[in-house]
Short mmCIF file of C-alpha atoms in Angstrom, two decimals:
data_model
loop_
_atom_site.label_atom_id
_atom_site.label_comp_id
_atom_site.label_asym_id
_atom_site.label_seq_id
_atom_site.Cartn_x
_atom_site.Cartn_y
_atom_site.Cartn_z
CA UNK X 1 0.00 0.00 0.00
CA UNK X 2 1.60 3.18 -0.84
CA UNK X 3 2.00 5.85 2.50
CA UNK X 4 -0.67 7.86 3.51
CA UNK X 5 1.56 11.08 2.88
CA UNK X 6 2.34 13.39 5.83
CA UNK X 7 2.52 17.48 5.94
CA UNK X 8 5.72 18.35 5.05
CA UNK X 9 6.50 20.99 7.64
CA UNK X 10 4.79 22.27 10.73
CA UNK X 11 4.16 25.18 9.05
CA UNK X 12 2.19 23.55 6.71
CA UNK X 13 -0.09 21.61 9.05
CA UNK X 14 -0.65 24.72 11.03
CA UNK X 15 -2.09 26.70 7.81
CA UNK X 16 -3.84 23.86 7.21
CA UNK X 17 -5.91 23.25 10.52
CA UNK X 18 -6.48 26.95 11.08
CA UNK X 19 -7.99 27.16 7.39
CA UNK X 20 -9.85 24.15 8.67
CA UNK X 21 -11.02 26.55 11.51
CA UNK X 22 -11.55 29.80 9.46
CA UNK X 23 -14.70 29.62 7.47
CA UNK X 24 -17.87 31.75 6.65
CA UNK X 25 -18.66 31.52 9.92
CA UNK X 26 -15.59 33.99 11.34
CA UNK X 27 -16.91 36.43 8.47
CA UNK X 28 -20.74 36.67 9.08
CA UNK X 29 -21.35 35.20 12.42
CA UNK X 30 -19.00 36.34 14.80
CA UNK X 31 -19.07 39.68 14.57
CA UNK X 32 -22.92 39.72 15.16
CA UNK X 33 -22.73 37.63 17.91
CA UNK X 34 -20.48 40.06 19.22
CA UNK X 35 -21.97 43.14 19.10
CA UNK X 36 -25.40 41.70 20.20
CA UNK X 37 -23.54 39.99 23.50
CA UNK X 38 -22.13 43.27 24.68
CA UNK X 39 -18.86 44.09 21.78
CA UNK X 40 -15.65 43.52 23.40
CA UNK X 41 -17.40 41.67 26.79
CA UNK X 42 -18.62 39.15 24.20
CA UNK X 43 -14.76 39.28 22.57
CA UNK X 44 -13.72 38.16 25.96
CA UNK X 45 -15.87 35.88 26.84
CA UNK X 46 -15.10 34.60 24.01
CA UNK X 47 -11.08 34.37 23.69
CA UNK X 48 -11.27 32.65 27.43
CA UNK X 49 -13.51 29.76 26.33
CA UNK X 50 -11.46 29.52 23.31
CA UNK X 51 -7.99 29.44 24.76
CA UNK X 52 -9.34 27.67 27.80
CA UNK X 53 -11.83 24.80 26.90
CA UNK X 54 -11.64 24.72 23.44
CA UNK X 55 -8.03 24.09 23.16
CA UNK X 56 -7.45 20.97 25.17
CA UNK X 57 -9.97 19.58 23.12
CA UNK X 58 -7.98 20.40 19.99
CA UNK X 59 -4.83 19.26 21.56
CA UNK X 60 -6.38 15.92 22.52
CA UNK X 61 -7.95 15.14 19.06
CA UNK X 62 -4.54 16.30 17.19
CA UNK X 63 -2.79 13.93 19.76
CA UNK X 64 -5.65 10.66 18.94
CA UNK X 65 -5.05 11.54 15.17
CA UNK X 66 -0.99 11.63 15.26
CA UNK X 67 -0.85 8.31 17.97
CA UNK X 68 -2.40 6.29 15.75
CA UNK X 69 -1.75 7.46 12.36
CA UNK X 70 -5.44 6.73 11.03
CA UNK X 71 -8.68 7.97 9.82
CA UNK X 72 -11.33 8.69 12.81
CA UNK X 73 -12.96 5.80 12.77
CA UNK X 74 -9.52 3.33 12.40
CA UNK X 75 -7.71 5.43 15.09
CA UNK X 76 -10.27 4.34 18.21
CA UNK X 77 -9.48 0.77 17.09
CA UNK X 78 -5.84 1.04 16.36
CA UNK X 79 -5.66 2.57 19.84
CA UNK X 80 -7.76 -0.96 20.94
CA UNK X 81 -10.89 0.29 21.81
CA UNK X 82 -12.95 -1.28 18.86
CA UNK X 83 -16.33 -0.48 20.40
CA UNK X 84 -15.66 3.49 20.38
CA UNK X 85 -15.25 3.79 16.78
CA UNK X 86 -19.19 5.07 16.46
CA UNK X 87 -17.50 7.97 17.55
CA UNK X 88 -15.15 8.05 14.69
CA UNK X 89 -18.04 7.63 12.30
CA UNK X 90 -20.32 10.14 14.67
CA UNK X 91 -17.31 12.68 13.11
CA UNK X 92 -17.29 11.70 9.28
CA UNK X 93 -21.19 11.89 8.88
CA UNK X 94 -20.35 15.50 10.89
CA UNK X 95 -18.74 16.57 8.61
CA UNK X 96 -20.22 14.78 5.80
CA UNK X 97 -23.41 16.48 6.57
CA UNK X 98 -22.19 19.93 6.84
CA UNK X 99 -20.37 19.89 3.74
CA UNK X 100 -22.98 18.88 1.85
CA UNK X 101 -25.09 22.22 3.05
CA UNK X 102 -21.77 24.57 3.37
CA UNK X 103 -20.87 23.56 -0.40
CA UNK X 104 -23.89 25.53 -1.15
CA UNK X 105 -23.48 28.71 0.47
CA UNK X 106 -19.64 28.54 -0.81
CA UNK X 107 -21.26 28.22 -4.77
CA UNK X 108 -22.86 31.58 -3.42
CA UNK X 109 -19.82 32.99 -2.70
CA UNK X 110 -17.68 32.39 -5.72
CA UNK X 111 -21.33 33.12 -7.56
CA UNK X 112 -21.18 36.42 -6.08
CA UNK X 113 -17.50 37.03 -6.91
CA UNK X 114 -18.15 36.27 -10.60
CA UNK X 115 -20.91 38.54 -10.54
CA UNK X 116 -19.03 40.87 -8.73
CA UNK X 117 -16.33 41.29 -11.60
CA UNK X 118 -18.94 42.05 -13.97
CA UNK X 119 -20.21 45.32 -12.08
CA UNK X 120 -23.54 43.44 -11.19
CA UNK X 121 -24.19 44.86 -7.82
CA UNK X 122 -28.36 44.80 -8.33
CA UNK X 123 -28.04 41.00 -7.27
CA UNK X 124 -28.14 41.72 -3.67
CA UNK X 125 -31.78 43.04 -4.43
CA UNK X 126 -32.73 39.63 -5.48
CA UNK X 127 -30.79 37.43 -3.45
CA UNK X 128 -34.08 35.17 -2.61
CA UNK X 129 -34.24 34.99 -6.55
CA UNK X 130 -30.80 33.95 -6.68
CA UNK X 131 -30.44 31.22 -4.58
CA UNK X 132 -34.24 30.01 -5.89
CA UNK X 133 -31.90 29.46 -9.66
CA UNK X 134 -31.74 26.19 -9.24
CA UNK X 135 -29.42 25.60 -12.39
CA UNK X 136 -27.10 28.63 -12.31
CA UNK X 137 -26.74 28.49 -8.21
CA UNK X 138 -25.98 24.80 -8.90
CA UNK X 139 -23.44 25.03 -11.67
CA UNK X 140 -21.62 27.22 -8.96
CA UNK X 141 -22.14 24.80 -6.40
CA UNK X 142 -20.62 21.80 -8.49
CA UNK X 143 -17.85 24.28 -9.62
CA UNK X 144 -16.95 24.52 -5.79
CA UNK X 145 -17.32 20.94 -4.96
CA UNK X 146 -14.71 20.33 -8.19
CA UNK X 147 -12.22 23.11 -6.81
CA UNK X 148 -12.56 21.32 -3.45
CA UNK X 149 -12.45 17.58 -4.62
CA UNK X 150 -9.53 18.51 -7.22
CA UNK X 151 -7.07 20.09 -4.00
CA UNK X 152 -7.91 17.32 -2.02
CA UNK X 153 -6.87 14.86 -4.75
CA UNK X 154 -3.63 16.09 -4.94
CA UNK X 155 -2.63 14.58 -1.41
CA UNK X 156 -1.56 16.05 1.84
CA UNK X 157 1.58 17.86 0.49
CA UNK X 158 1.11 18.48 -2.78
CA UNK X 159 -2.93 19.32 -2.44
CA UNK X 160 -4.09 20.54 1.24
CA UNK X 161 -0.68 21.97 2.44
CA UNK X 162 0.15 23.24 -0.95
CA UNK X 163 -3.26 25.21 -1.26
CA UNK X 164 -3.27 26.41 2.63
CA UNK X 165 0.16 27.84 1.68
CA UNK X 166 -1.22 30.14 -0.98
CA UNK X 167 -4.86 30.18 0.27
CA UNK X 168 -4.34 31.21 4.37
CA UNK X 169 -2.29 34.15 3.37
CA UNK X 170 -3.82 35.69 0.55
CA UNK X 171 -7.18 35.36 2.83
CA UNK X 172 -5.12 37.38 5.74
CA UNK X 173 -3.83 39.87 3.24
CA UNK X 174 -7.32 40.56 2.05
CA UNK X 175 -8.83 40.77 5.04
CA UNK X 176 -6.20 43.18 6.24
CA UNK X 177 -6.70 45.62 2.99
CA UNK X 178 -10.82 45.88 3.77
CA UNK X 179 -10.51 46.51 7.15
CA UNK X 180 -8.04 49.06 6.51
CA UNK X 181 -10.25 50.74 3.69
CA UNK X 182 -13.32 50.00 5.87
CA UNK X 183 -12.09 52.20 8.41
CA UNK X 184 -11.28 54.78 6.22
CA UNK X 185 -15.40 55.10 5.30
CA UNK X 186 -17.56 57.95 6.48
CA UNK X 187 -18.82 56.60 10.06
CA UNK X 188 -16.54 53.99 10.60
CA UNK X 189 -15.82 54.97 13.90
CA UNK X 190 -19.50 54.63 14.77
CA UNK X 191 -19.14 50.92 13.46
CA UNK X 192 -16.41 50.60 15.36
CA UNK X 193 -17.49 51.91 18.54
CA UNK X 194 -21.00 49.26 18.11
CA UNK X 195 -18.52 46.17 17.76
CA UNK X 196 -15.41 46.96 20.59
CA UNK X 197 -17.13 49.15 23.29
CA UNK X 198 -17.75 46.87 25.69
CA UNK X 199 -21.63 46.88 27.33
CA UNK X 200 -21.20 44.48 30.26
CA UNK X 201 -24.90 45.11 31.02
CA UNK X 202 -25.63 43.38 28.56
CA UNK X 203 -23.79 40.04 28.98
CA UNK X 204 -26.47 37.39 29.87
CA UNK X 205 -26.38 33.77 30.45
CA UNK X 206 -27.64 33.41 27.06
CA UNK X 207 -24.51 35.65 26.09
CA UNK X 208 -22.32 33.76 27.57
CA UNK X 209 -23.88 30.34 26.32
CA UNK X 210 -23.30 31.96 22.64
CA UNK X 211 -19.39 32.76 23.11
CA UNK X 212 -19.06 29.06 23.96
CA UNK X 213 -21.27 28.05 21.55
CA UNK X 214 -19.27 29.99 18.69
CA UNK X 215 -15.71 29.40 20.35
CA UNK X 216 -16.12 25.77 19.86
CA UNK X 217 -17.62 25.84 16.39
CA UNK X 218 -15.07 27.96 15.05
CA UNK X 219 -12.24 25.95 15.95
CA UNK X 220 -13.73 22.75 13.55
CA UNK X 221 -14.06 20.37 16.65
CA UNK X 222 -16.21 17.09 17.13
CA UNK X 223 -16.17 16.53 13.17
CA UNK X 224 -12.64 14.58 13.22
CA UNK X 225 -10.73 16.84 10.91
CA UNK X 226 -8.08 17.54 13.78
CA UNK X 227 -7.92 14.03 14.29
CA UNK X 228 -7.67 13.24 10.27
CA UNK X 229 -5.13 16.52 10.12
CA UNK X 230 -3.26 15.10 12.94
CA UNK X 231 -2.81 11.89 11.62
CA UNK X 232 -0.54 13.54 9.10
CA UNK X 233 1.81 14.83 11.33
CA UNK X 234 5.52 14.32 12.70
CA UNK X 235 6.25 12.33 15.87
CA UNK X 236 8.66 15.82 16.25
CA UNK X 237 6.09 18.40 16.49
CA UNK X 238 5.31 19.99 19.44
CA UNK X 239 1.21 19.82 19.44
CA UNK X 240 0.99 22.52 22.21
CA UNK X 241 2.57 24.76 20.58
CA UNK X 242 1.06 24.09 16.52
CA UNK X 243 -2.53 23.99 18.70
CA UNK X 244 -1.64 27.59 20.14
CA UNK X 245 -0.99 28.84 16.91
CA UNK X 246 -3.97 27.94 15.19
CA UNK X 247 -6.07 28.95 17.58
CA UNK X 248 -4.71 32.55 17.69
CA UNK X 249 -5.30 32.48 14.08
CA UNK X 250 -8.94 31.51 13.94
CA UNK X 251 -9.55 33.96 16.79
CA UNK X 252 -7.33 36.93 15.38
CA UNK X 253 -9.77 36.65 11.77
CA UNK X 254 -12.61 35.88 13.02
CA UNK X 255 -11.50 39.18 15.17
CA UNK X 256 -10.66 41.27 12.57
CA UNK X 257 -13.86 40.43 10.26
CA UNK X 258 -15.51 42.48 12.97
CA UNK X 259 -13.15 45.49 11.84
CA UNK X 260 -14.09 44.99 8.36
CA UNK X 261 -17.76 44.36 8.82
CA UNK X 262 -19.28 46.90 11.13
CA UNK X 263 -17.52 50.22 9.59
CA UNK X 264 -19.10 48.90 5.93
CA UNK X 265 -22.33 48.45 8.24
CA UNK X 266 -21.87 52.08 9.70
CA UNK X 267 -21.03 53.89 5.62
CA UNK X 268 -24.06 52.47 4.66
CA UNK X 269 -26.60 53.37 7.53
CA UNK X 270 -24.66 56.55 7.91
CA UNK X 271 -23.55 55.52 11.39
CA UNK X 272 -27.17 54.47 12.87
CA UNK X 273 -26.36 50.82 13.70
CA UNK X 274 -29.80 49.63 15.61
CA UNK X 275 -32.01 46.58 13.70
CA UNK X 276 -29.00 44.67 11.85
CA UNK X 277 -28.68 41.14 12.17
CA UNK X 278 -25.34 39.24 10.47
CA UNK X 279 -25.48 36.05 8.39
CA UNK X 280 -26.26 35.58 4.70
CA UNK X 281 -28.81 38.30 4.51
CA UNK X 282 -25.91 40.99 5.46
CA UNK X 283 -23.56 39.33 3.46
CA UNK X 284 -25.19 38.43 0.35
CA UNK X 285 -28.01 41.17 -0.01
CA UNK X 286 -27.08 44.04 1.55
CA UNK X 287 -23.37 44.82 0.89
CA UNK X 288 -23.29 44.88 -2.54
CA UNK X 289 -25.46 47.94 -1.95
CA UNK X 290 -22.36 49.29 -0.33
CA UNK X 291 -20.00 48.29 -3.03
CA UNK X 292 -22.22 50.25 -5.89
CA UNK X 293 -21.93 53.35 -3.26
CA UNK X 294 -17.91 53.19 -3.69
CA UNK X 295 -18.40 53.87 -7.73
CA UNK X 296 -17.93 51.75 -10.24
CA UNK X 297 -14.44 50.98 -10.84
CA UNK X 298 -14.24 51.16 -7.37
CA UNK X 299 -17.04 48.77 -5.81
CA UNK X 300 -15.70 46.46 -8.32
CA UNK X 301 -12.14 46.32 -7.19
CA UNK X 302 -14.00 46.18 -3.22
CA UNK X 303 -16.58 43.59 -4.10
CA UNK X 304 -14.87 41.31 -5.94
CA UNK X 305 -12.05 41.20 -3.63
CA UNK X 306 -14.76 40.70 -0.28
CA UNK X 307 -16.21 37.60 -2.15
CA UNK X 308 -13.33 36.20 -3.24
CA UNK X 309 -12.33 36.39 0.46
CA UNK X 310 -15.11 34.44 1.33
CA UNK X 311 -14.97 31.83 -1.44
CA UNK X 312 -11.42 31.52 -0.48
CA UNK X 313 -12.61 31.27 3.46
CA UNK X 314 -15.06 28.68 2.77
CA UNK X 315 -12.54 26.44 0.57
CA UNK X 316 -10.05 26.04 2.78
CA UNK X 317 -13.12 24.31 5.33
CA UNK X 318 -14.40 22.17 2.88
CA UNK X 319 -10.72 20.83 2.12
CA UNK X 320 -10.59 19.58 5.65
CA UNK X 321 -14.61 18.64 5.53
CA UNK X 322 -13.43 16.18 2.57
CA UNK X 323 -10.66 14.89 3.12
CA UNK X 324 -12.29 13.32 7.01
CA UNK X 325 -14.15 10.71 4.80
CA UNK X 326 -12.04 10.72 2.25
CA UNK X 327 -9.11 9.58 4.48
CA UNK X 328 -11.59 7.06 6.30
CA UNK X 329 -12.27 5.18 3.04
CA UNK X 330 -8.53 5.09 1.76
CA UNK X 331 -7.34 3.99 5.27
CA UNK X 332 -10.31 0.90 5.70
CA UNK X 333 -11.06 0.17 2.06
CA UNK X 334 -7.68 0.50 0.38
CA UNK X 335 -9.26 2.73 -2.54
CA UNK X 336 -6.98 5.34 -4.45
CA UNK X 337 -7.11 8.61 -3.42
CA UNK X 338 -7.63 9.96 -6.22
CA UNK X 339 -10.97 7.84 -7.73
CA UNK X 340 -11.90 7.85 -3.52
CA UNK X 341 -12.18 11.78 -3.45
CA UNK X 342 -14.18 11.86 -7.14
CA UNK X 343 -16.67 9.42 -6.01
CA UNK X 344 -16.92 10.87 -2.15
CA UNK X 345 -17.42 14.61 -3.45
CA UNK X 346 -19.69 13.61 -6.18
CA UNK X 347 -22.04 11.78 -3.45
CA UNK X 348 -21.84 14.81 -1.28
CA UNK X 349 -23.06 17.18 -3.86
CA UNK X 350 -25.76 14.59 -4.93
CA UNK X 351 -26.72 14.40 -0.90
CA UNK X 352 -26.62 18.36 -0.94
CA UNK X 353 -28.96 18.74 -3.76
CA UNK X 354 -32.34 18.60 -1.31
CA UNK X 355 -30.35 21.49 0.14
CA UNK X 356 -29.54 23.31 -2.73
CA UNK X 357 -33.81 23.20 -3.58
CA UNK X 358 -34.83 24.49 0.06
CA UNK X 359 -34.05 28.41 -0.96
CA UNK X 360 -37.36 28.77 -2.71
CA UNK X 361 -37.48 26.80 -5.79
CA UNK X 362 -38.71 23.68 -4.04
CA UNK X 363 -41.55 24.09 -1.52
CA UNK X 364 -41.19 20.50 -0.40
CA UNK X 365 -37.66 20.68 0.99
CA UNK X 366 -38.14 24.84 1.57
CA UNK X 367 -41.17 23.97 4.53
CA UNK X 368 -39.54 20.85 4.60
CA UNK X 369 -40.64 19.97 8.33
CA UNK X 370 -42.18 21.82 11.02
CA UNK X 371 -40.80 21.00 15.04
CA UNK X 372 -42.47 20.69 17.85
CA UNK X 373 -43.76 23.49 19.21
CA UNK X 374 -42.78 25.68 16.66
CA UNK X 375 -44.73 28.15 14.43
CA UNK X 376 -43.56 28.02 11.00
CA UNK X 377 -41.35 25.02 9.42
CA UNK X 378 -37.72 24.70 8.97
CA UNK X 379 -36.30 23.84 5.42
CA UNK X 380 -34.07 20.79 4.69
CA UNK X 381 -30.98 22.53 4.73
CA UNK X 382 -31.72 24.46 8.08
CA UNK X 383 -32.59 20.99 9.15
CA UNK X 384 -29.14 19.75 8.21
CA UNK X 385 -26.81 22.22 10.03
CA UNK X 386 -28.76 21.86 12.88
CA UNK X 387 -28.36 17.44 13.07
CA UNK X 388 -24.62 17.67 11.90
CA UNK X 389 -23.41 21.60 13.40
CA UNK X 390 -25.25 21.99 15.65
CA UNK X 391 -26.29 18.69 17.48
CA UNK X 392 -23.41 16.16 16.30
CA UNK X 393 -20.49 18.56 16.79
CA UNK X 394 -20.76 18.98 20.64
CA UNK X 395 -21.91 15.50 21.08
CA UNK X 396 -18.81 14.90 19.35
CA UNK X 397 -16.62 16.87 21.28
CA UNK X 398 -18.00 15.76 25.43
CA UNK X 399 -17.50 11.92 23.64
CA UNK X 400 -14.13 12.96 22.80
CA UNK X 401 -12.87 13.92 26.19
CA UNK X 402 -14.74 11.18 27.93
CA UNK X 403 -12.55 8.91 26.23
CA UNK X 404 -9.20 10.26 26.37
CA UNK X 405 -9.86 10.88 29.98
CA UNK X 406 -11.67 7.90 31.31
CA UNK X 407 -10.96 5.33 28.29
CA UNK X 408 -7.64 5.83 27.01
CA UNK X 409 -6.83 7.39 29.74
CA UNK X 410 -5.19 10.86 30.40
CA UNK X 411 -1.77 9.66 31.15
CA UNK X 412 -1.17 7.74 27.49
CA UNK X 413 -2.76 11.86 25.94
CA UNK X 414 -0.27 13.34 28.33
CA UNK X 415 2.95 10.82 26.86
CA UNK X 416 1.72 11.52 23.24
CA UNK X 417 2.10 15.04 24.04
CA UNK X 418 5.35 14.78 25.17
CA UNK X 419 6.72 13.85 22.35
CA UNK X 420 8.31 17.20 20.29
CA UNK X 421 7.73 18.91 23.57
CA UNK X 422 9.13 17.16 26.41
CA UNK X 423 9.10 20.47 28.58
CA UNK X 424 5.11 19.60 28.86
CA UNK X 425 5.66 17.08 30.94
CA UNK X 426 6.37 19.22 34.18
CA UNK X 427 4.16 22.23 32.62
CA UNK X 428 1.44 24.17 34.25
CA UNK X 429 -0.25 23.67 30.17
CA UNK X 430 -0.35 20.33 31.35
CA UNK X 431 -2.20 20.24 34.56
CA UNK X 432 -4.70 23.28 32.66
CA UNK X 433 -5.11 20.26 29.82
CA UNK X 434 -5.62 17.71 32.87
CA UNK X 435 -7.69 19.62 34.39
CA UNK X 436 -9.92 21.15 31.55
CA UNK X 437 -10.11 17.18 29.18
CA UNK X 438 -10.83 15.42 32.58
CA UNK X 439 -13.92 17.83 34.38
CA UNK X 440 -14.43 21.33 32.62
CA UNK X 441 -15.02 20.45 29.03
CA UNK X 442 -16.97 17.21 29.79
CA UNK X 443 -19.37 19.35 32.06
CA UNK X 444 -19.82 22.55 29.70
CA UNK X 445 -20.09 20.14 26.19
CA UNK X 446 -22.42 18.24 27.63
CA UNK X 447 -24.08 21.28 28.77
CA UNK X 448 -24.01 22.83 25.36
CA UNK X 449 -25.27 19.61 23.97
CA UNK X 450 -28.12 18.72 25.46
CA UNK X 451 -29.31 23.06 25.62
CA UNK X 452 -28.79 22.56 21.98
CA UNK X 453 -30.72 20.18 21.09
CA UNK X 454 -33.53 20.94 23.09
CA UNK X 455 -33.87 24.52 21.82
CA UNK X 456 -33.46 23.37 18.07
CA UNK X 457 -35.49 20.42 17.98
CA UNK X 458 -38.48 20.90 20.73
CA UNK X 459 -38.37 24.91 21.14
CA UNK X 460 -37.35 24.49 24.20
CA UNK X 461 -34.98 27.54 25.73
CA UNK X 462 -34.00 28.06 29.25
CA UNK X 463 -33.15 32.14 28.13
#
């Protein structure tokens, strides 16, 4: 059988698994979540569960994944615990699931781009139009899913580290050039002002229960691409230290699209920032309004380069969101890579299409099914995220430490993360990664969990 492949520096991984991290959701959700839990209070809140619960859990499942040198389903039996590889497979159909939905709203973004370059800014006047196209939104959506499936055919080196090279850069340096025009805008300042001065009055439980929420989401855990990532990488690494590093770099983007967002936000509603929500209505139908403002030549140059940033954004997640199953059959069924990834992506996008008909042209799949209690129904692809983001991922992750803690046991984690690193053994990141795998993040997953799944499913909300 011909080797798996490995990154081929730690540089490399590190791009990799932060791009893993970095998504649409550090563009449109985070800042929104932000400046309705209170601005910087909310930032807070938000760096400490990131840096303090959801890192151990990255640590351990980069650990499981380099250990054992396998997929997430093969690495819970090559570590002998046969009977905990539903957890392995919990992960692919993760991640499985929310590619098949995400691959969607990515064929929106490199739609947009396209559209973008040709000075069409009236599109964000008809986005509900737009995504109701079934053939042209499609043709994007299979243009993404090829883009994805052909990077991820080109192995570990030579596709995914290659790409996050090029890709994780260029999205930073982007990123960096709007914020810095943004904030050159009439009313910036007032945009600024909504998203970093901090309103501690209003930090709620529910607040609070968000930053978690969005901390942990962010950072790609409970799917298995850490573990799939980390399979790929050198005994000689130090994890600790790779771990730190992509978590300041999911946190510093997801940061800075803040900076970017809210001083467009502010130019366009001439600094009155009351009654605006984030997500894909910001995103895709109101800011092209703001690019036409800027002038022709201009807006093009600006809008173009803001949807390439998020088609660029959302392809370096569905890299990772691949390559979890794709790994899984090449490891257990001894399929090539390249024909595996073809016939994987090509299912995905066929399981995505009942998704792809829920924005309007299908009334089936858009009222899809109604829960209980609720009002109005919930289309198929809304039903989707909320099965594989919203309930599998934290079910995922309180598995996850349950069994390094309890199953595998902490002290075979602790001697896998020795190794690159053996100054961890006597560290105080040790006993916060003893500590946090063994008691806090079982208790506040869990938590998340089961609040999660009560609120999406039965309407149920202790806020």
């Amino acid at each position: 059988m011909a080797s798996r492949g490995n990154f081929s520096s730690k540089l490399g991984f590190i791009l990799a698994a932060a791009g893993s991290a970095v998504g649409l959701g550090n563009i449109w959700k985070f800042p929104f979540e932000a400046a309705d839990g209170g601005g910087a209070a909310f930032v807070l809140i938000y760096l400490v569960f990131a840096f303090i619960l959801c890192f151990p859990v990255m640590v351990t499942e980069i650990a499981i994944g380099r250990k054992t040198q396998k997929n997430p389903v093969g690495a819970y039996k090559a570590l002998g615990f046969k009977q905990w590889q539903f957890l392995g497979i919990l992960g692919i159909c993760s991640g499985v699931l929310i590619l098949s939905f995400y691959n969607i709203v990515a064929g929106w973004a490199i739609g947009y781009f396209l559209e973008m370059i040709q000075g069409n800014f009236e599109i964000g006047n008809n986005f509900s139009t737009y995504t109701a196209q079934i053939w042209k939104v499609g043709l994007y959506g299979a243009l993404f899913m090829a883009i994805t499936a052909f990077t991820v055919s080109k192995g570990i080196s030579g596709g995914i580290e290659r790409a996050a090279k090029f890709l994780m850069p260029s999205l930073l340096l982007m990123i960096i050039g709007l914020t810095f025009y943004a904030m050159s805008l009439p009313n910036a300042s007032a945009g600024i002002a909504y998203y970093l001065v901090p309103e501690f009055s209003e930090v709620t439980f529910e607040v609070v229960y968000n930053a978690l929420g969005q901390a942990f989401f962010s950072l790609s855990l409970g799917m298995g691409a850490l573990i799939t990532y980390g399979s790929y990488v050198s005994k000689n690494d130090n994890i600790i230290n790779s771990a730190a590093w992509i978590t300041v770099t999911d946190v510093g983007i997801a940061f800075l699209a803040g900076l970017m967002m809210f001083p467009f936000v502010s130019y366009l509603t001439n600094g009155t920032m009351e009654n605006f929500t984030g997500g894909p209505g910001l995103i895709f139908a109101t800011l092209p309004g703001v690019f036409r403002s800027l002038g022709e030549t201009l807006g093009i140059i600006v809008g173009s380069t803001f949807f390439l940033l998020l088609s660029f954004a959302a392809l370096t997640s569905t890299v990772s969101l691949l390559e979890v199953p794709v790994t899984y059959v090449v490891d257990e069924l001894k399929i090539s890579r390249k024909r595996t990834v073809w016939i994987v992506a090509g299912l995905i996008f066929l399981l995505g299409v009942p998704s792809l008909l829920s924005n309007g042209y299908s009334g089936f799949f858009t009222n899809f099914v109604t829960y209980f209690g609720a009002i109005s129904p919930t289309s198929f692809m809304t039903l989707i995220e909320h099965i594989g983001n919203d309930t599998f991922l934290p079910l995922g992750g309180f598995l996850i430490t349950i069994f390094a803690a309890y199953v595998w046991k902490k002290n075979n984690l602790i001697e896998e993360l020795v190794q690159g690193n053996e100054q961890f053994r006597n560290s105080w990141v040790r006993k916060h990664i003893d500590f946090t795998v063994s008691y806090l993040c079982p208790l506040m997953l869990g938590f998340i969990f089961i609040l999660t799944f009560l609120d999406r499913f039965f309407g149920i909300s202790v806020f």
